[in-house]
Amino acid sequence: MSLAHTILATLGDESYSGYDLWKKFSQTSKYYWQASQQQIYRELGKLEKEGAISSEIIPQEGRPDKKLYRITEKGIEILKNWLVEPAEPMAIREELLVKVIAAKLVPKSVILQEIERHRQIHAQQLSVYKEIEQEKFPDVSQLSYEKKCFYLTLRCGIRYESYRIAWCEEAIALLGED
Amino acid sequence: MSLAHTILATLGDESYSGYDLWKKFSQTSKYYWQASQQQIYRELGKLEKEGAISSEIIPQEGRPDKKLYRITEKGIEILKNWLVEPAEPMAIREELLVKVIAAKLVPKSVILQEIERHRQIHAQQLSVYKEIEQEKFPDVSQLSYEKKCFYLTLRCGIRYESYRIAWCEEAIALLGED
DNA sequence: AGCTACATGTAACGAGTTACATGATTAT
DNA sequence: ATAATCATGTAACTCGTTACATGTAGCT
């Protein structure tokens, strides 16, 4: 359900084409919702049919035409109604943990290397987020309400990666000892 | 993909009926993979067709018959092959964060209350996990390799809930100030 | 009389992934 | 030449959710 709401929330600030939305989802929206290009195009089609968004074709030279989407009054109403309804915490599905549960079937080094690989991926992502934090949010107390909200999603990304790294380190330490 | 592997990993230790698996998924498997009863029945059907598991019907008095599933040699092979392949970190999809992004459309109190509600849910879950930790794992250094692996999934659950709580507290503090 | 636990499933739908299809421009 | 970027989409499939369907036993 939330892909539609994420798109509506994004279109609430600015108009985007499907392609632009996809890029935005690959970059800044990454720390709260992920979606593929195909999913976004499909969802845009649905939202337009429902009347939550409208589109306008922008002709371009030397490039394919682009379809620029904007949110409608109806779309804003849909968003507002969704915002006041409570949401349940998301279901946890961690493939790495399933591997840890089945770990005894393969040599210990296989699992240890896989955990170490994940630690590195998360450490890499964490450093990207921390750079964004330093560059874009040097003084948090001066932020507007809206900017604070966006900042908090980045903070969640930072905390998420930190939690993953800490767990990987604990796992390597515990399983690595003989 | 991983639901099949989670079921195979669970059946690796013991035989279960679909109903038993569902209960297990609602309790201990909760911190690494969640699945509904219907999903489990469907997946069991598929896995049996593939020959990864086999079933035996156990007649019971005063209760419906139960179908007890066990993993086959082929199922163990499937698990092993999956274990040595690298897995990517899971995609992040946090509905609460999408709400924070769209927060400006509703009064501040709506979002603050929703975040507080989530903080409480996670705090509740954390206390359940901590009780399990104290009861079942009083001395970590004495655990077998297999038990250590299981313990680590609980530790991940504890770290996850702690990270969620910490973020909620940060968000309430930042948005709550005037 | 109604609720919970036990036990297994089907059907329909919504969400997410993977593969395929097209075609121009710009950079290496 | 080849790859990457821009730009939009269809089709098929798998995975996850919700609703429906059936029936017994035991508790309150």
mmCIF file of C-alpha atoms (C1' of nucleotides) in Angstrom:
data_model
loop_
_atom_site.group_PDB
_atom_site.id
_atom_site.type_symbol
_atom_site.label_atom_id
_atom_site.label_comp_id
_atom_site.label_asym_id
_atom_site.label_seq_id
_atom_site.Cartn_x
_atom_site.Cartn_y
_atom_site.Cartn_z
ATOM 1 C CA MET A 1 0.000 0.000 0.000
ATOM 2 C CA SER A 2 2.727 2.446 0.938
ATOM 3 C CA LEU A 3 4.379 2.711 -2.457
ATOM 4 C CA ALA A 4 1.379 4.729 -3.613
ATOM 5 C CA HIS A 5 1.636 6.921 -0.525
ATOM 6 C CA THR A 6 5.363 7.417 -0.937
ATOM 7 C CA ILE A 7 4.820 8.551 -4.519
ATOM 8 C CA LEU A 8 2.009 10.881 -3.455
ATOM 9 C CA ALA A 9 4.159 12.330 -0.670
ATOM 10 C CA THR A 10 7.027 12.905 -3.107
ATOM 11 C CA LEU A 11 4.750 14.538 -5.681
ATOM 12 C CA GLY A 12 3.394 16.739 -2.910
ATOM 13 C CA ASP A 13 6.535 18.863 -3.030
ATOM 14 C CA GLU A 14 7.344 18.878 -6.733
ATOM 15 C CA SER A 15 6.289 17.413 -10.066
ATOM 16 C CA TYR A 16 8.251 14.429 -11.326
ATOM 17 C CA SER A 17 8.323 12.109 -14.306
ATOM 18 C CA GLY A 18 8.408 8.355 -13.702
ATOM 19 C CA TYR A 19 12.094 8.315 -14.494
ATOM 20 C CA ASP A 20 12.841 11.177 -12.072
ATOM 21 C CA LEU A 21 10.885 9.435 -9.347
ATOM 22 C CA TRP A 22 12.860 6.290 -9.883
ATOM 23 C CA LYS A 23 16.129 8.191 -9.518
ATOM 24 C CA LYS A 24 14.831 9.881 -6.396
ATOM 25 C CA PHE A 25 13.827 6.488 -5.008
ATOM 26 C CA SER A 26 17.298 5.150 -5.741
ATOM 27 C CA GLN A 27 18.912 8.045 -3.908
ATOM 28 C CA THR A 28 17.185 9.954 -1.152
ATOM 29 C CA SER A 29 14.052 7.883 -0.645
ATOM 30 C CA LYS A 30 16.323 4.881 -0.188
ATOM 31 C CA TYR A 31 16.308 5.061 3.588
ATOM 32 C CA TYR A 32 12.556 4.689 3.929
ATOM 33 C CA TRP A 33 11.098 2.989 0.861
ATOM 34 C CA GLN A 34 12.624 1.089 -2.035
ATOM 35 C CA ALA A 35 10.977 0.443 -5.363
ATOM 36 C CA SER A 36 12.006 -0.619 -8.852
ATOM 37 C CA GLN A 37 11.447 1.379 -12.022
ATOM 38 C CA GLN A 38 8.735 -1.008 -13.206
ATOM 39 C CA GLN A 39 6.869 -0.792 -9.944
ATOM 40 C CA ILE A 40 6.869 2.992 -10.120
ATOM 41 C CA TYR A 41 5.511 3.103 -13.669
ATOM 42 C CA ARG A 42 2.755 0.663 -12.791
ATOM 43 C CA GLU A 43 1.819 2.569 -9.658
ATOM 44 C CA LEU A 44 1.758 5.874 -11.548
ATOM 45 C CA GLY A 45 -0.661 4.336 -14.046
ATOM 46 C CA LYS A 46 -2.948 3.206 -11.218
ATOM 47 C CA LEU A 47 -2.807 6.520 -9.385
ATOM 48 C CA GLU A 48 -3.678 8.424 -12.546
ATOM 49 C CA LYS A 49 -6.644 6.147 -13.202
ATOM 50 C CA GLU A 50 -7.876 6.805 -9.667
ATOM 51 C CA GLY A 51 -7.498 10.542 -10.198
ATOM 52 C CA ALA A 52 -4.938 10.967 -7.410
ATOM 53 C CA ILE A 53 -2.395 12.396 -9.847
ATOM 54 C CA SER A 54 -2.536 14.037 -13.276
ATOM 55 C CA SER A 55 0.052 14.091 -16.036
ATOM 56 C CA GLU A 56 1.250 16.435 -18.708
ATOM 57 C CA ILE A 57 3.452 15.439 -21.624
ATOM 58 C CA ILE A 58 6.567 17.571 -21.995
ATOM 59 C CA PRO A 59 8.127 17.365 -25.464
ATOM 60 C CA GLN A 60 11.909 17.366 -25.430
ATOM 61 C CA GLU A 61 14.490 17.765 -28.157
ATOM 62 C CA GLY A 62 16.921 14.966 -28.773
ATOM 63 C CA ARG A 63 15.352 13.000 -25.926
ATOM 64 C CA PRO A 64 12.149 11.024 -25.481
ATOM 65 C CA ASP A 65 9.130 13.024 -24.347
ATOM 66 C CA LYS A 66 8.563 12.962 -20.634
ATOM 67 C CA LYS A 67 5.342 12.640 -18.705
ATOM 68 C CA LEU A 68 5.314 15.006 -15.783
ATOM 69 C CA TYR A 69 3.049 13.989 -12.913
ATOM 70 C CA ARG A 70 1.532 16.243 -10.274
ATOM 71 C CA ILE A 71 -0.662 15.456 -7.291
ATOM 72 C CA THR A 72 -4.378 16.394 -7.428
ATOM 73 C CA GLU A 73 -6.680 17.631 -4.669
ATOM 74 C CA LYS A 74 -8.035 14.105 -4.461
ATOM 75 C CA GLY A 75 -4.508 12.772 -4.059
ATOM 76 C CA ILE A 76 -3.875 15.147 -1.148
ATOM 77 C CA GLU A 77 -7.088 13.941 0.500
ATOM 78 C CA ILE A 78 -6.000 10.310 0.102
ATOM 79 C CA LEU A 79 -2.663 11.141 1.735
ATOM 80 C CA LYS A 80 -4.283 12.988 4.634
ATOM 81 C CA ASN A 81 -6.738 10.176 5.329
ATOM 82 C CA TRP A 82 -3.906 7.672 5.331
ATOM 83 C CA LEU A 83 -1.773 9.815 7.643
ATOM 84 C CA VAL A 84 -4.308 9.824 10.456
ATOM 85 C CA GLU A 85 -4.765 6.048 10.406
ATOM 86 C CA PRO A 86 -2.411 4.080 12.641
ATOM 87 C CA ALA A 87 0.202 1.880 10.938
ATOM 88 C CA GLU A 88 1.657 -1.331 12.297
ATOM 89 C CA PRO A 89 5.417 -1.856 12.543
ATOM 90 C CA MET A 90 6.761 -3.582 9.457
ATOM 91 C CA ALA A 91 7.353 -7.328 9.354
ATOM 92 C CA ILE A 92 10.969 -8.396 9.806
ATOM 93 C CA ARG A 93 12.454 -10.486 7.022
ATOM 94 C CA GLU A 94 16.210 -10.887 7.274
ATOM 95 C CA GLU A 95 17.706 -13.352 4.850
ATOM 96 C CA LEU A 96 21.086 -13.210 6.608
ATOM 97 C CA LEU A 97 19.466 -14.404 9.831
ATOM 98 C CA VAL A 98 17.866 -17.356 8.069
ATOM 99 C CA LYS A 99 21.354 -18.270 6.935
ATOM 100 C CA VAL A 100 22.622 -18.030 10.498
ATOM 101 C CA ILE A 101 19.820 -20.369 11.617
ATOM 102 C CA ALA A 102 20.868 -22.958 9.031
ATOM 103 C CA ALA A 103 24.587 -22.258 9.520
ATOM 104 C CA LYS A 104 25.557 -25.689 10.850
ATOM 105 C CA LEU A 105 25.100 -27.227 7.387
ATOM 106 C CA VAL A 106 28.147 -25.467 5.940
ATOM 107 C CA PRO A 107 31.686 -24.697 7.207
ATOM 108 C CA LYS A 108 31.844 -21.896 9.736
ATOM 109 C CA SER A 109 34.036 -19.770 7.461
ATOM 110 C CA VAL A 110 31.222 -19.517 4.885
ATOM 111 C CA ILE A 111 28.925 -17.808 7.361
ATOM 112 C CA LEU A 112 31.650 -15.674 8.900
ATOM 113 C CA GLN A 113 32.660 -14.359 5.486
ATOM 114 C CA GLU A 114 29.086 -13.617 4.555
ATOM 115 C CA ILE A 115 28.527 -11.676 7.778
ATOM 116 C CA GLU A 116 31.765 -9.770 7.227
ATOM 117 C CA ARG A 117 30.661 -8.919 3.684
ATOM 118 C CA HIS A 118 27.408 -7.506 5.043
ATOM 119 C CA ARG A 119 29.293 -5.534 7.683
ATOM 120 C CA GLN A 120 31.291 -3.885 4.918
ATOM 121 C CA ILE A 121 28.228 -3.068 2.813
ATOM 122 C CA HIS A 122 26.536 -1.443 5.787
ATOM 123 C CA ALA A 123 29.702 0.431 6.793
ATOM 124 C CA GLN A 124 29.947 1.797 3.257
ATOM 125 C CA GLN A 125 26.331 2.948 3.304
ATOM 126 C CA LEU A 126 26.766 4.471 6.754
ATOM 127 C CA SER A 127 29.666 6.619 5.595
ATOM 128 C CA VAL A 128 27.572 7.876 2.661
ATOM 129 C CA TYR A 129 24.761 8.855 5.033
ATOM 130 C CA LYS A 130 27.141 10.548 7.464
ATOM 131 C CA GLU A 131 28.593 12.633 4.674
ATOM 132 C CA ILE A 132 25.105 13.745 3.650
ATOM 133 C CA GLU A 133 24.377 14.585 7.273
ATOM 134 C CA GLN A 134 27.474 16.775 7.588
ATOM 135 C CA GLU A 135 26.946 18.511 4.275
ATOM 136 C CA LYS A 136 23.216 19.100 4.376
ATOM 137 C CA PHE A 137 22.474 19.366 8.082
ATOM 138 C CA PRO A 138 25.288 21.224 9.818
ATOM 139 C CA ASP A 139 22.918 22.990 12.224
ATOM 140 C CA VAL A 140 19.847 20.960 13.134
ATOM 141 C CA SER A 141 18.299 23.498 15.484
ATOM 142 C CA GLN A 142 17.889 25.964 12.593
ATOM 143 C CA LEU A 143 15.842 23.595 10.421
ATOM 144 C CA SER A 144 12.211 24.203 9.498
ATOM 145 C CA TYR A 145 9.626 21.638 10.593
ATOM 146 C CA GLU A 146 9.568 20.126 7.133
ATOM 147 C CA LYS A 147 13.346 19.847 6.921
ATOM 148 C CA LYS A 148 13.453 18.311 10.388
ATOM 149 C CA CYS A 149 11.115 15.587 9.157
ATOM 150 C CA PHE A 150 13.373 14.821 6.235
ATOM 151 C CA TYR A 151 16.420 14.918 8.495
ATOM 152 C CA LEU A 152 14.780 12.311 10.719
ATOM 153 C CA THR A 153 14.519 9.835 7.855
ATOM 154 C CA LEU A 154 18.245 10.232 7.293
ATOM 155 C CA ARG A 155 18.833 9.737 11.012
ATOM 156 C CA CYS A 156 16.822 6.540 10.800
ATOM 157 C CA GLY A 157 19.036 5.363 7.953
ATOM 158 C CA ILE A 158 22.135 6.141 10.016
ATOM 159 C CA ARG A 159 20.768 4.305 13.034
ATOM 160 C CA TYR A 160 19.728 1.361 10.879
ATOM 161 C CA GLU A 161 23.147 0.896 9.322
ATOM 162 C CA SER A 162 24.798 1.301 12.735
ATOM 163 C CA TYR A 163 22.562 -1.374 14.221
ATOM 164 C CA ARG A 164 23.362 -3.772 11.385
ATOM 165 C CA ILE A 165 27.109 -3.158 11.743
ATOM 166 C CA ALA A 166 26.986 -3.653 15.512
ATOM 167 C CA TRP A 167 25.151 -6.957 15.088
ATOM 168 C CA CYS A 168 27.598 -8.201 12.452
ATOM 169 C CA GLU A 169 30.492 -7.396 14.775
ATOM 170 C CA GLU A 170 28.836 -9.176 17.683
ATOM 171 C CA ALA A 171 28.141 -12.211 15.482
ATOM 172 C CA ILE A 172 31.716 -12.373 14.167
ATOM 173 C CA ALA A 173 33.111 -12.055 17.694
ATOM 174 C CA LEU A 174 30.829 -14.766 19.096
ATOM 175 C CA LEU A 175 31.134 -17.275 16.267
ATOM 176 C CA GLY A 176 34.791 -16.542 15.609
ATOM 177 C CA GLU A 177 35.998 -17.587 19.064
ATOM 178 C CA ASP A 178 37.053 -21.224 19.276
ATOM 179 C CA MET B 1 12.588 -16.851 -1.883
ATOM 180 C CA SER B 2 13.609 -17.109 1.707
ATOM 181 C CA LEU B 3 10.348 -18.374 3.079
ATOM 182 C CA ALA B 4 11.118 -21.726 1.485
ATOM 183 C CA HIS B 5 14.593 -21.668 2.999
ATOM 184 C CA THR B 6 13.309 -20.695 6.411
ATOM 185 C CA ILE B 7 10.893 -23.617 6.346
ATOM 186 C CA LEU B 8 13.640 -25.983 5.179
ATOM 187 C CA ALA B 9 15.970 -24.720 7.913
ATOM 188 C CA THR B 10 13.247 -25.235 10.534
ATOM 189 C CA LEU B 11 12.428 -28.735 9.283
ATOM 190 C CA GLY B 12 16.141 -29.487 9.399
ATOM 191 C CA ASP B 13 15.975 -29.861 13.170
ATOM 192 C CA GLU B 14 12.580 -31.463 13.660
ATOM 193 C CA SER B 15 9.420 -32.526 11.828
ATOM 194 C CA TYR B 16 6.507 -30.133 11.911
ATOM 195 C CA SER B 17 2.955 -29.897 10.629
ATOM 196 C CA GLY B 18 1.868 -26.738 8.815
ATOM 197 C CA TYR B 19 0.036 -25.618 11.917
ATOM 198 C CA ASP B 20 3.071 -26.198 14.152
ATOM 199 C CA LEU B 21 5.272 -24.288 11.719
ATOM 200 C CA TRP B 22 2.877 -21.400 11.771
ATOM 201 C CA LYS B 23 2.977 -21.247 15.562
ATOM 202 C CA LYS B 24 6.756 -21.435 15.487
ATOM 203 C CA PHE B 25 6.827 -18.597 12.957
ATOM 204 C CA SER B 26 4.585 -16.525 15.197
ATOM 205 C CA GLN B 27 6.851 -17.067 18.175
ATOM 206 C CA THR B 28 10.554 -17.791 17.831
ATOM 207 C CA SER B 29 11.054 -17.258 14.092
ATOM 208 C CA LYS B 30 9.498 -13.855 14.537
ATOM 209 C CA TYR B 31 12.810 -12.023 14.799
ATOM 210 C CA TYR B 32 14.106 -13.157 11.440
ATOM 211 C CA TRP B 33 11.229 -14.070 9.138
ATOM 212 C CA GLN B 34 7.489 -13.503 9.324
ATOM 213 C CA ALA B 35 4.868 -15.436 7.419
ATOM 214 C CA SER B 36 1.139 -16.037 7.577
ATOM 215 C CA GLN B 37 -0.554 -19.420 7.949
ATOM 216 C CA GLN B 38 -1.744 -19.373 4.340
ATOM 217 C CA GLN B 39 1.702 -18.604 3.020
ATOM 218 C CA ILE B 40 3.150 -21.509 4.956
ATOM 219 C CA TYR B 41 0.585 -24.002 3.644
ATOM 220 C CA ARG B 42 1.153 -22.854 0.077
ATOM 221 C CA GLU B 43 4.917 -23.047 0.420
ATOM 222 C CA LEU B 44 4.707 -26.518 1.952
ATOM 223 C CA GLY B 45 2.680 -27.658 -1.054
ATOM 224 C CA LYS B 46 5.309 -26.299 -3.429
ATOM 225 C CA LEU B 47 8.225 -27.757 -1.516
ATOM 226 C CA GLU B 48 6.587 -31.176 -1.466
ATOM 227 C CA LYS B 49 5.965 -31.046 -5.214
ATOM 228 C CA GLU B 50 9.648 -30.228 -5.731
ATOM 229 C CA GLY B 51 10.646 -33.134 -3.521
ATOM 230 C CA ALA B 52 12.423 -30.952 -0.963
ATOM 231 C CA ILE B 53 10.173 -32.237 1.822
ATOM 232 C CA SER B 54 7.968 -35.303 2.349
ATOM 233 C CA SER B 55 4.837 -35.705 4.418
ATOM 234 C CA GLU B 56 3.163 -38.349 6.517
ATOM 235 C CA ILE B 57 -0.426 -38.193 7.713
ATOM 236 C CA ILE B 58 -0.786 -38.680 11.456
ATOM 237 C CA PRO B 59 -4.331 -39.694 12.493
ATOM 238 C CA GLN B 60 -5.448 -38.131 15.752
ATOM 239 C CA GLU B 61 -8.386 -38.801 18.021
ATOM 240 C CA GLY B 62 -10.842 -35.978 18.606
ATOM 241 C CA ARG B 63 -8.740 -33.681 16.441
ATOM 242 C CA PRO B 64 -8.230 -33.294 12.710
ATOM 243 C CA ASP B 65 -5.505 -35.449 11.189
ATOM 244 C CA LYS B 66 -2.176 -33.717 10.899
ATOM 245 C CA LYS B 67 0.326 -33.806 8.083
ATOM 246 C CA LEU B 68 3.830 -34.078 9.445
ATOM 247 C CA TYR B 69 6.541 -32.771 7.134
ATOM 248 C CA ARG B 70 10.208 -33.725 7.126
ATOM 249 C CA ILE B 71 13.101 -32.498 5.004
ATOM 250 C CA THR B 72 14.504 -34.813 2.307
ATOM 251 C CA GLU B 73 18.082 -35.270 1.093
ATOM 252 C CA LYS B 74 17.210 -33.085 -1.853
ATOM 253 C CA GLY B 75 15.908 -30.409 0.520
ATOM 254 C CA ILE B 76 19.185 -30.427 2.435
ATOM 255 C CA GLU B 77 21.067 -29.993 -0.842
ATOM 256 C CA ILE B 78 18.885 -27.042 -1.791
ATOM 257 C CA LEU B 79 19.606 -25.432 1.585
ATOM 258 C CA LYS B 80 23.360 -25.992 1.307
ATOM 259 C CA ASN B 81 23.521 -24.543 -2.194
ATOM 260 C CA TRP B 82 21.614 -21.505 -1.046
ATOM 261 C CA LEU B 83 23.833 -21.027 2.004
ATOM 262 C CA VAL B 84 27.030 -20.627 -0.006
ATOM 263 C CA GLU B 85 25.532 -18.030 -2.343
ATOM 264 C CA PRO B 86 25.896 -14.405 -1.243
ATOM 265 C CA ALA B 87 22.720 -12.574 -0.229
ATOM 266 C CA GLU B 88 22.077 -8.866 -0.556
ATOM 267 C CA PRO B 89 20.909 -6.778 2.405
ATOM 268 C CA MET B 90 17.143 -6.533 2.493
ATOM 269 C CA ALA B 91 15.294 -3.531 1.057
ATOM 270 C CA ILE B 92 14.125 -0.998 3.615
ATOM 271 C CA ARG B 93 10.404 -0.244 3.644
ATOM 272 C CA GLU B 94 9.320 1.777 6.662
ATOM 273 C CA GLU B 95 5.751 2.986 6.529
ATOM 274 C CA LEU B 96 6.278 5.198 9.580
ATOM 275 C CA LEU B 97 9.025 7.092 7.758
ATOM 276 C CA VAL B 98 6.786 7.705 4.761
ATOM 277 C CA LYS B 99 4.362 9.272 7.208
ATOM 278 C CA VAL B 100 7.115 11.459 8.609
ATOM 279 C CA ILE B 101 7.959 12.621 5.074
ATOM 280 C CA ALA B 102 4.334 13.648 4.490
ATOM 281 C CA ALA B 103 3.894 14.931 8.060
ATOM 282 C CA LYS B 104 3.312 18.594 7.197
ATOM 283 C CA LEU B 105 -0.154 17.761 5.821
ATOM 284 C CA VAL B 106 -1.592 16.973 9.254
ATOM 285 C CA PRO B 107 -1.281 18.528 12.723
ATOM 286 C CA LYS B 108 2.008 17.818 14.463
ATOM 287 C CA SER B 109 0.270 15.968 17.294
ATOM 288 C CA VAL B 110 -0.949 13.279 14.897
ATOM 289 C CA ILE B 111 2.598 12.321 13.944
ATOM 290 C CA LEU B 112 3.961 12.664 17.464
ATOM 291 C CA GLN B 113 1.279 10.351 18.825
ATOM 292 C CA GLU B 114 1.895 7.807 16.098
ATOM 293 C CA ILE B 115 5.632 7.796 16.797
ATOM 294 C CA GLU B 116 4.960 7.446 20.517
ATOM 295 C CA ARG B 117 2.631 4.523 19.819
ATOM 296 C CA HIS B 118 5.383 2.795 17.851
ATOM 297 C CA ARG B 119 7.890 3.472 20.621
ATOM 298 C CA GLN B 120 5.599 1.657 23.028
ATOM 299 C CA ILE B 121 5.079 -1.327 20.732
ATOM 300 C CA HIS B 122 8.840 -1.720 20.285
ATOM 301 C CA ALA B 123 9.492 -1.254 23.993
ATOM 302 C CA GLN B 124 6.975 -4.011 24.723
ATOM 303 C CA GLN B 125 8.615 -6.364 22.227
ATOM 304 C CA LEU B 126 12.059 -5.533 23.581
ATOM 305 C CA SER B 127 11.063 -6.517 27.102
ATOM 306 C CA VAL B 128 9.752 -9.857 25.808
ATOM 307 C CA TYR B 129 13.045 -10.538 24.033
ATOM 308 C CA LYS B 130 15.096 -9.530 27.081
ATOM 309 C CA GLU B 131 13.129 -11.931 29.241
ATOM 310 C CA ILE B 132 13.806 -14.755 26.791
ATOM 311 C CA GLU B 133 17.475 -13.815 26.802
ATOM 312 C CA GLN B 134 17.707 -13.975 30.594
ATOM 313 C CA GLU B 135 15.756 -17.207 30.864
ATOM 314 C CA LYS B 136 17.235 -19.165 27.983
ATOM 315 C CA PHE B 137 20.743 -17.766 27.683
ATOM 316 C CA PRO B 138 22.143 -17.064 31.142
ATOM 317 C CA ASP B 139 25.661 -18.143 30.149
ATOM 318 C CA VAL B 140 26.530 -17.430 26.533
ATOM 319 C CA SER B 141 30.079 -18.757 26.646
ATOM 320 C CA GLN B 142 28.773 -22.256 27.410
ATOM 321 C CA LEU B 143 26.566 -22.494 24.324
ATOM 322 C CA SER B 144 27.134 -24.941 21.476
ATOM 323 C CA TYR B 145 27.802 -23.545 18.010
ATOM 324 C CA GLU B 146 24.214 -24.229 16.988
ATOM 325 C CA LYS B 147 22.749 -22.545 20.068
ATOM 326 C CA LYS B 148 25.050 -19.568 19.545
ATOM 327 C CA CYS B 149 23.574 -19.159 16.071
ATOM 328 C CA PHE B 150 20.074 -19.149 17.446
ATOM 329 C CA TYR B 151 21.104 -16.780 20.219
ATOM 330 C CA LEU B 152 22.414 -14.361 17.593
ATOM 331 C CA THR B 153 19.023 -14.109 15.938
ATOM 332 C CA LEU B 154 17.552 -13.136 19.300
ATOM 333 C CA ARG B 155 20.343 -10.595 19.741
ATOM 334 C CA CYS B 156 19.444 -9.146 16.368
ATOM 335 C CA GLY B 157 15.838 -8.819 17.493
ATOM 336 C CA ILE B 158 16.973 -7.033 20.655
ATOM 337 C CA ARG B 159 19.210 -4.677 18.701
ATOM 338 C CA TYR B 160 16.451 -4.042 16.169
ATOM 339 C CA GLU B 161 13.874 -3.052 18.771
ATOM 340 C CA SER B 162 16.444 -0.902 20.579
ATOM 341 C CA TYR B 163 17.287 0.931 17.373
ATOM 342 C CA ARG B 164 13.613 1.575 16.667
ATOM 343 C CA ILE B 165 13.027 2.888 20.200
ATOM 344 C CA ALA B 166 16.067 5.162 20.041
ATOM 345 C CA TRP B 167 14.899 6.631 16.741
ATOM 346 C CA CYS B 168 11.378 7.229 18.053
ATOM 347 C CA GLU B 169 12.812 9.027 21.065
ATOM 348 C CA GLU B 170 15.054 11.176 18.885
ATOM 349 C CA ALA B 171 12.113 12.017 16.610
ATOM 350 C CA ILE B 172 9.828 12.945 19.506
ATOM 351 C CA ALA B 173 12.533 15.126 21.053
ATOM 352 C CA LEU B 174 13.301 16.916 17.785
ATOM 353 C CA LEU B 175 9.738 17.458 16.599
ATOM 354 C CA GLY B 176 8.358 18.092 20.051
ATOM 355 C CA GLU B 177 10.491 21.169 20.763
ATOM 356 C CA ASP B 178 8.812 24.430 19.791
ATOM 357 C "C1'" DA C 1 -24.420 -20.115 23.365
ATOM 358 C "C1'" DG C 2 -20.064 -18.343 22.133
ATOM 359 C "C1'" DC C 3 -14.967 -18.246 22.186
ATOM 360 C "C1'" DT C 4 -10.417 -20.287 21.668
ATOM 361 C "C1'" DA C 5 -7.386 -23.859 20.053
ATOM 362 C "C1'" DC C 6 -6.570 -27.427 16.722
ATOM 363 C "C1'" DA C 7 -6.032 -28.501 11.752
ATOM 364 C "C1'" DT C 8 -6.065 -27.859 6.604
ATOM 365 C "C1'" DG C 9 -6.969 -25.737 2.786
ATOM 366 C "C1'" DT C 10 -8.965 -22.581 -1.768
ATOM 367 C "C1'" DA C 11 -9.606 -18.138 -4.222
ATOM 368 C "C1'" DA C 12 -8.789 -13.578 -5.289
ATOM 369 C "C1'" DC C 13 -6.105 -9.793 -5.138
ATOM 370 C "C1'" DG C 14 -2.175 -6.676 -4.309
ATOM 371 C "C1'" DA C 15 2.823 -6.014 -4.211
ATOM 372 C "C1'" DG C 16 7.492 -7.022 -5.748
ATOM 373 C "C1'" DT C 17 10.869 -9.134 -9.154
ATOM 374 C "C1'" DT C 18 12.757 -10.399 -13.583
ATOM 375 C "C1'" DA C 19 12.837 -10.409 -18.380
ATOM 376 C "C1'" DC C 20 11.760 -8.279 -22.596
ATOM 377 C "C1'" DA C 21 11.138 -4.310 -25.922
ATOM 378 C "C1'" DT C 22 12.297 0.236 -28.065
ATOM 379 C "C1'" DG C 23 15.137 4.039 -29.417
ATOM 380 C "C1'" DA C 24 17.905 8.538 -29.261
ATOM 381 C "C1'" DT C 25 22.067 11.089 -27.288
ATOM 382 C "C1'" DT C 26 26.432 11.543 -25.115
ATOM 383 C "C1'" DA C 27 30.756 10.062 -23.390
ATOM 384 C "C1'" DT C 28 34.900 6.834 -23.702
ATOM 385 C "C1'" DA D 1 32.391 0.370 -31.461
ATOM 386 C "C1'" DT D 2 30.436 0.106 -26.834
ATOM 387 C "C1'" DA D 3 28.514 1.603 -22.753
ATOM 388 C "C1'" DA D 4 25.874 4.739 -20.010
ATOM 389 C "C1'" DT D 5 22.051 7.924 -19.555
ATOM 390 C "C1'" DC D 6 17.505 9.376 -20.747
ATOM 391 C "C1'" DA D 7 12.673 7.784 -21.126
ATOM 392 C "C1'" DT D 8 8.533 4.709 -21.181
ATOM 393 C "C1'" DG D 9 6.398 0.761 -21.028
ATOM 394 C "C1'" DT D 10 4.413 -4.742 -21.356
ATOM 395 C "C1'" DA D 11 4.323 -9.593 -19.726
ATOM 396 C "C1'" DA D 12 5.040 -13.267 -16.789
ATOM 397 C "C1'" DC D 13 5.871 -14.843 -12.507
ATOM 398 C "C1'" DT D 14 6.516 -15.112 -7.448
ATOM 399 C "C1'" DC D 15 5.497 -13.537 -2.937
ATOM 400 C "C1'" DG D 16 2.400 -11.565 0.631
ATOM 401 C "C1'" DT D 17 -2.369 -10.393 2.345
ATOM 402 C "C1'" DT D 18 -7.275 -10.918 3.029
ATOM 403 C "C1'" DA D 19 -11.378 -13.355 2.798
ATOM 404 C "C1'" DC D 20 -13.763 -17.562 2.645
ATOM 405 C "C1'" DA D 21 -14.684 -22.543 3.872
ATOM 406 C "C1'" DT D 22 -15.039 -26.604 7.087
ATOM 407 C "C1'" DG D 23 -15.255 -29.111 11.303
ATOM 408 C "C1'" DT D 24 -14.110 -31.019 16.293
ATOM 409 C "C1'" DA D 25 -12.982 -30.409 21.290
ATOM 410 C "C1'" DG D 26 -12.855 -28.007 25.428
ATOM 411 C "C1'" DC D 27 -13.718 -24.065 28.332
ATOM 412 C "C1'" DT D 28 -16.749 -20.418 30.367
#
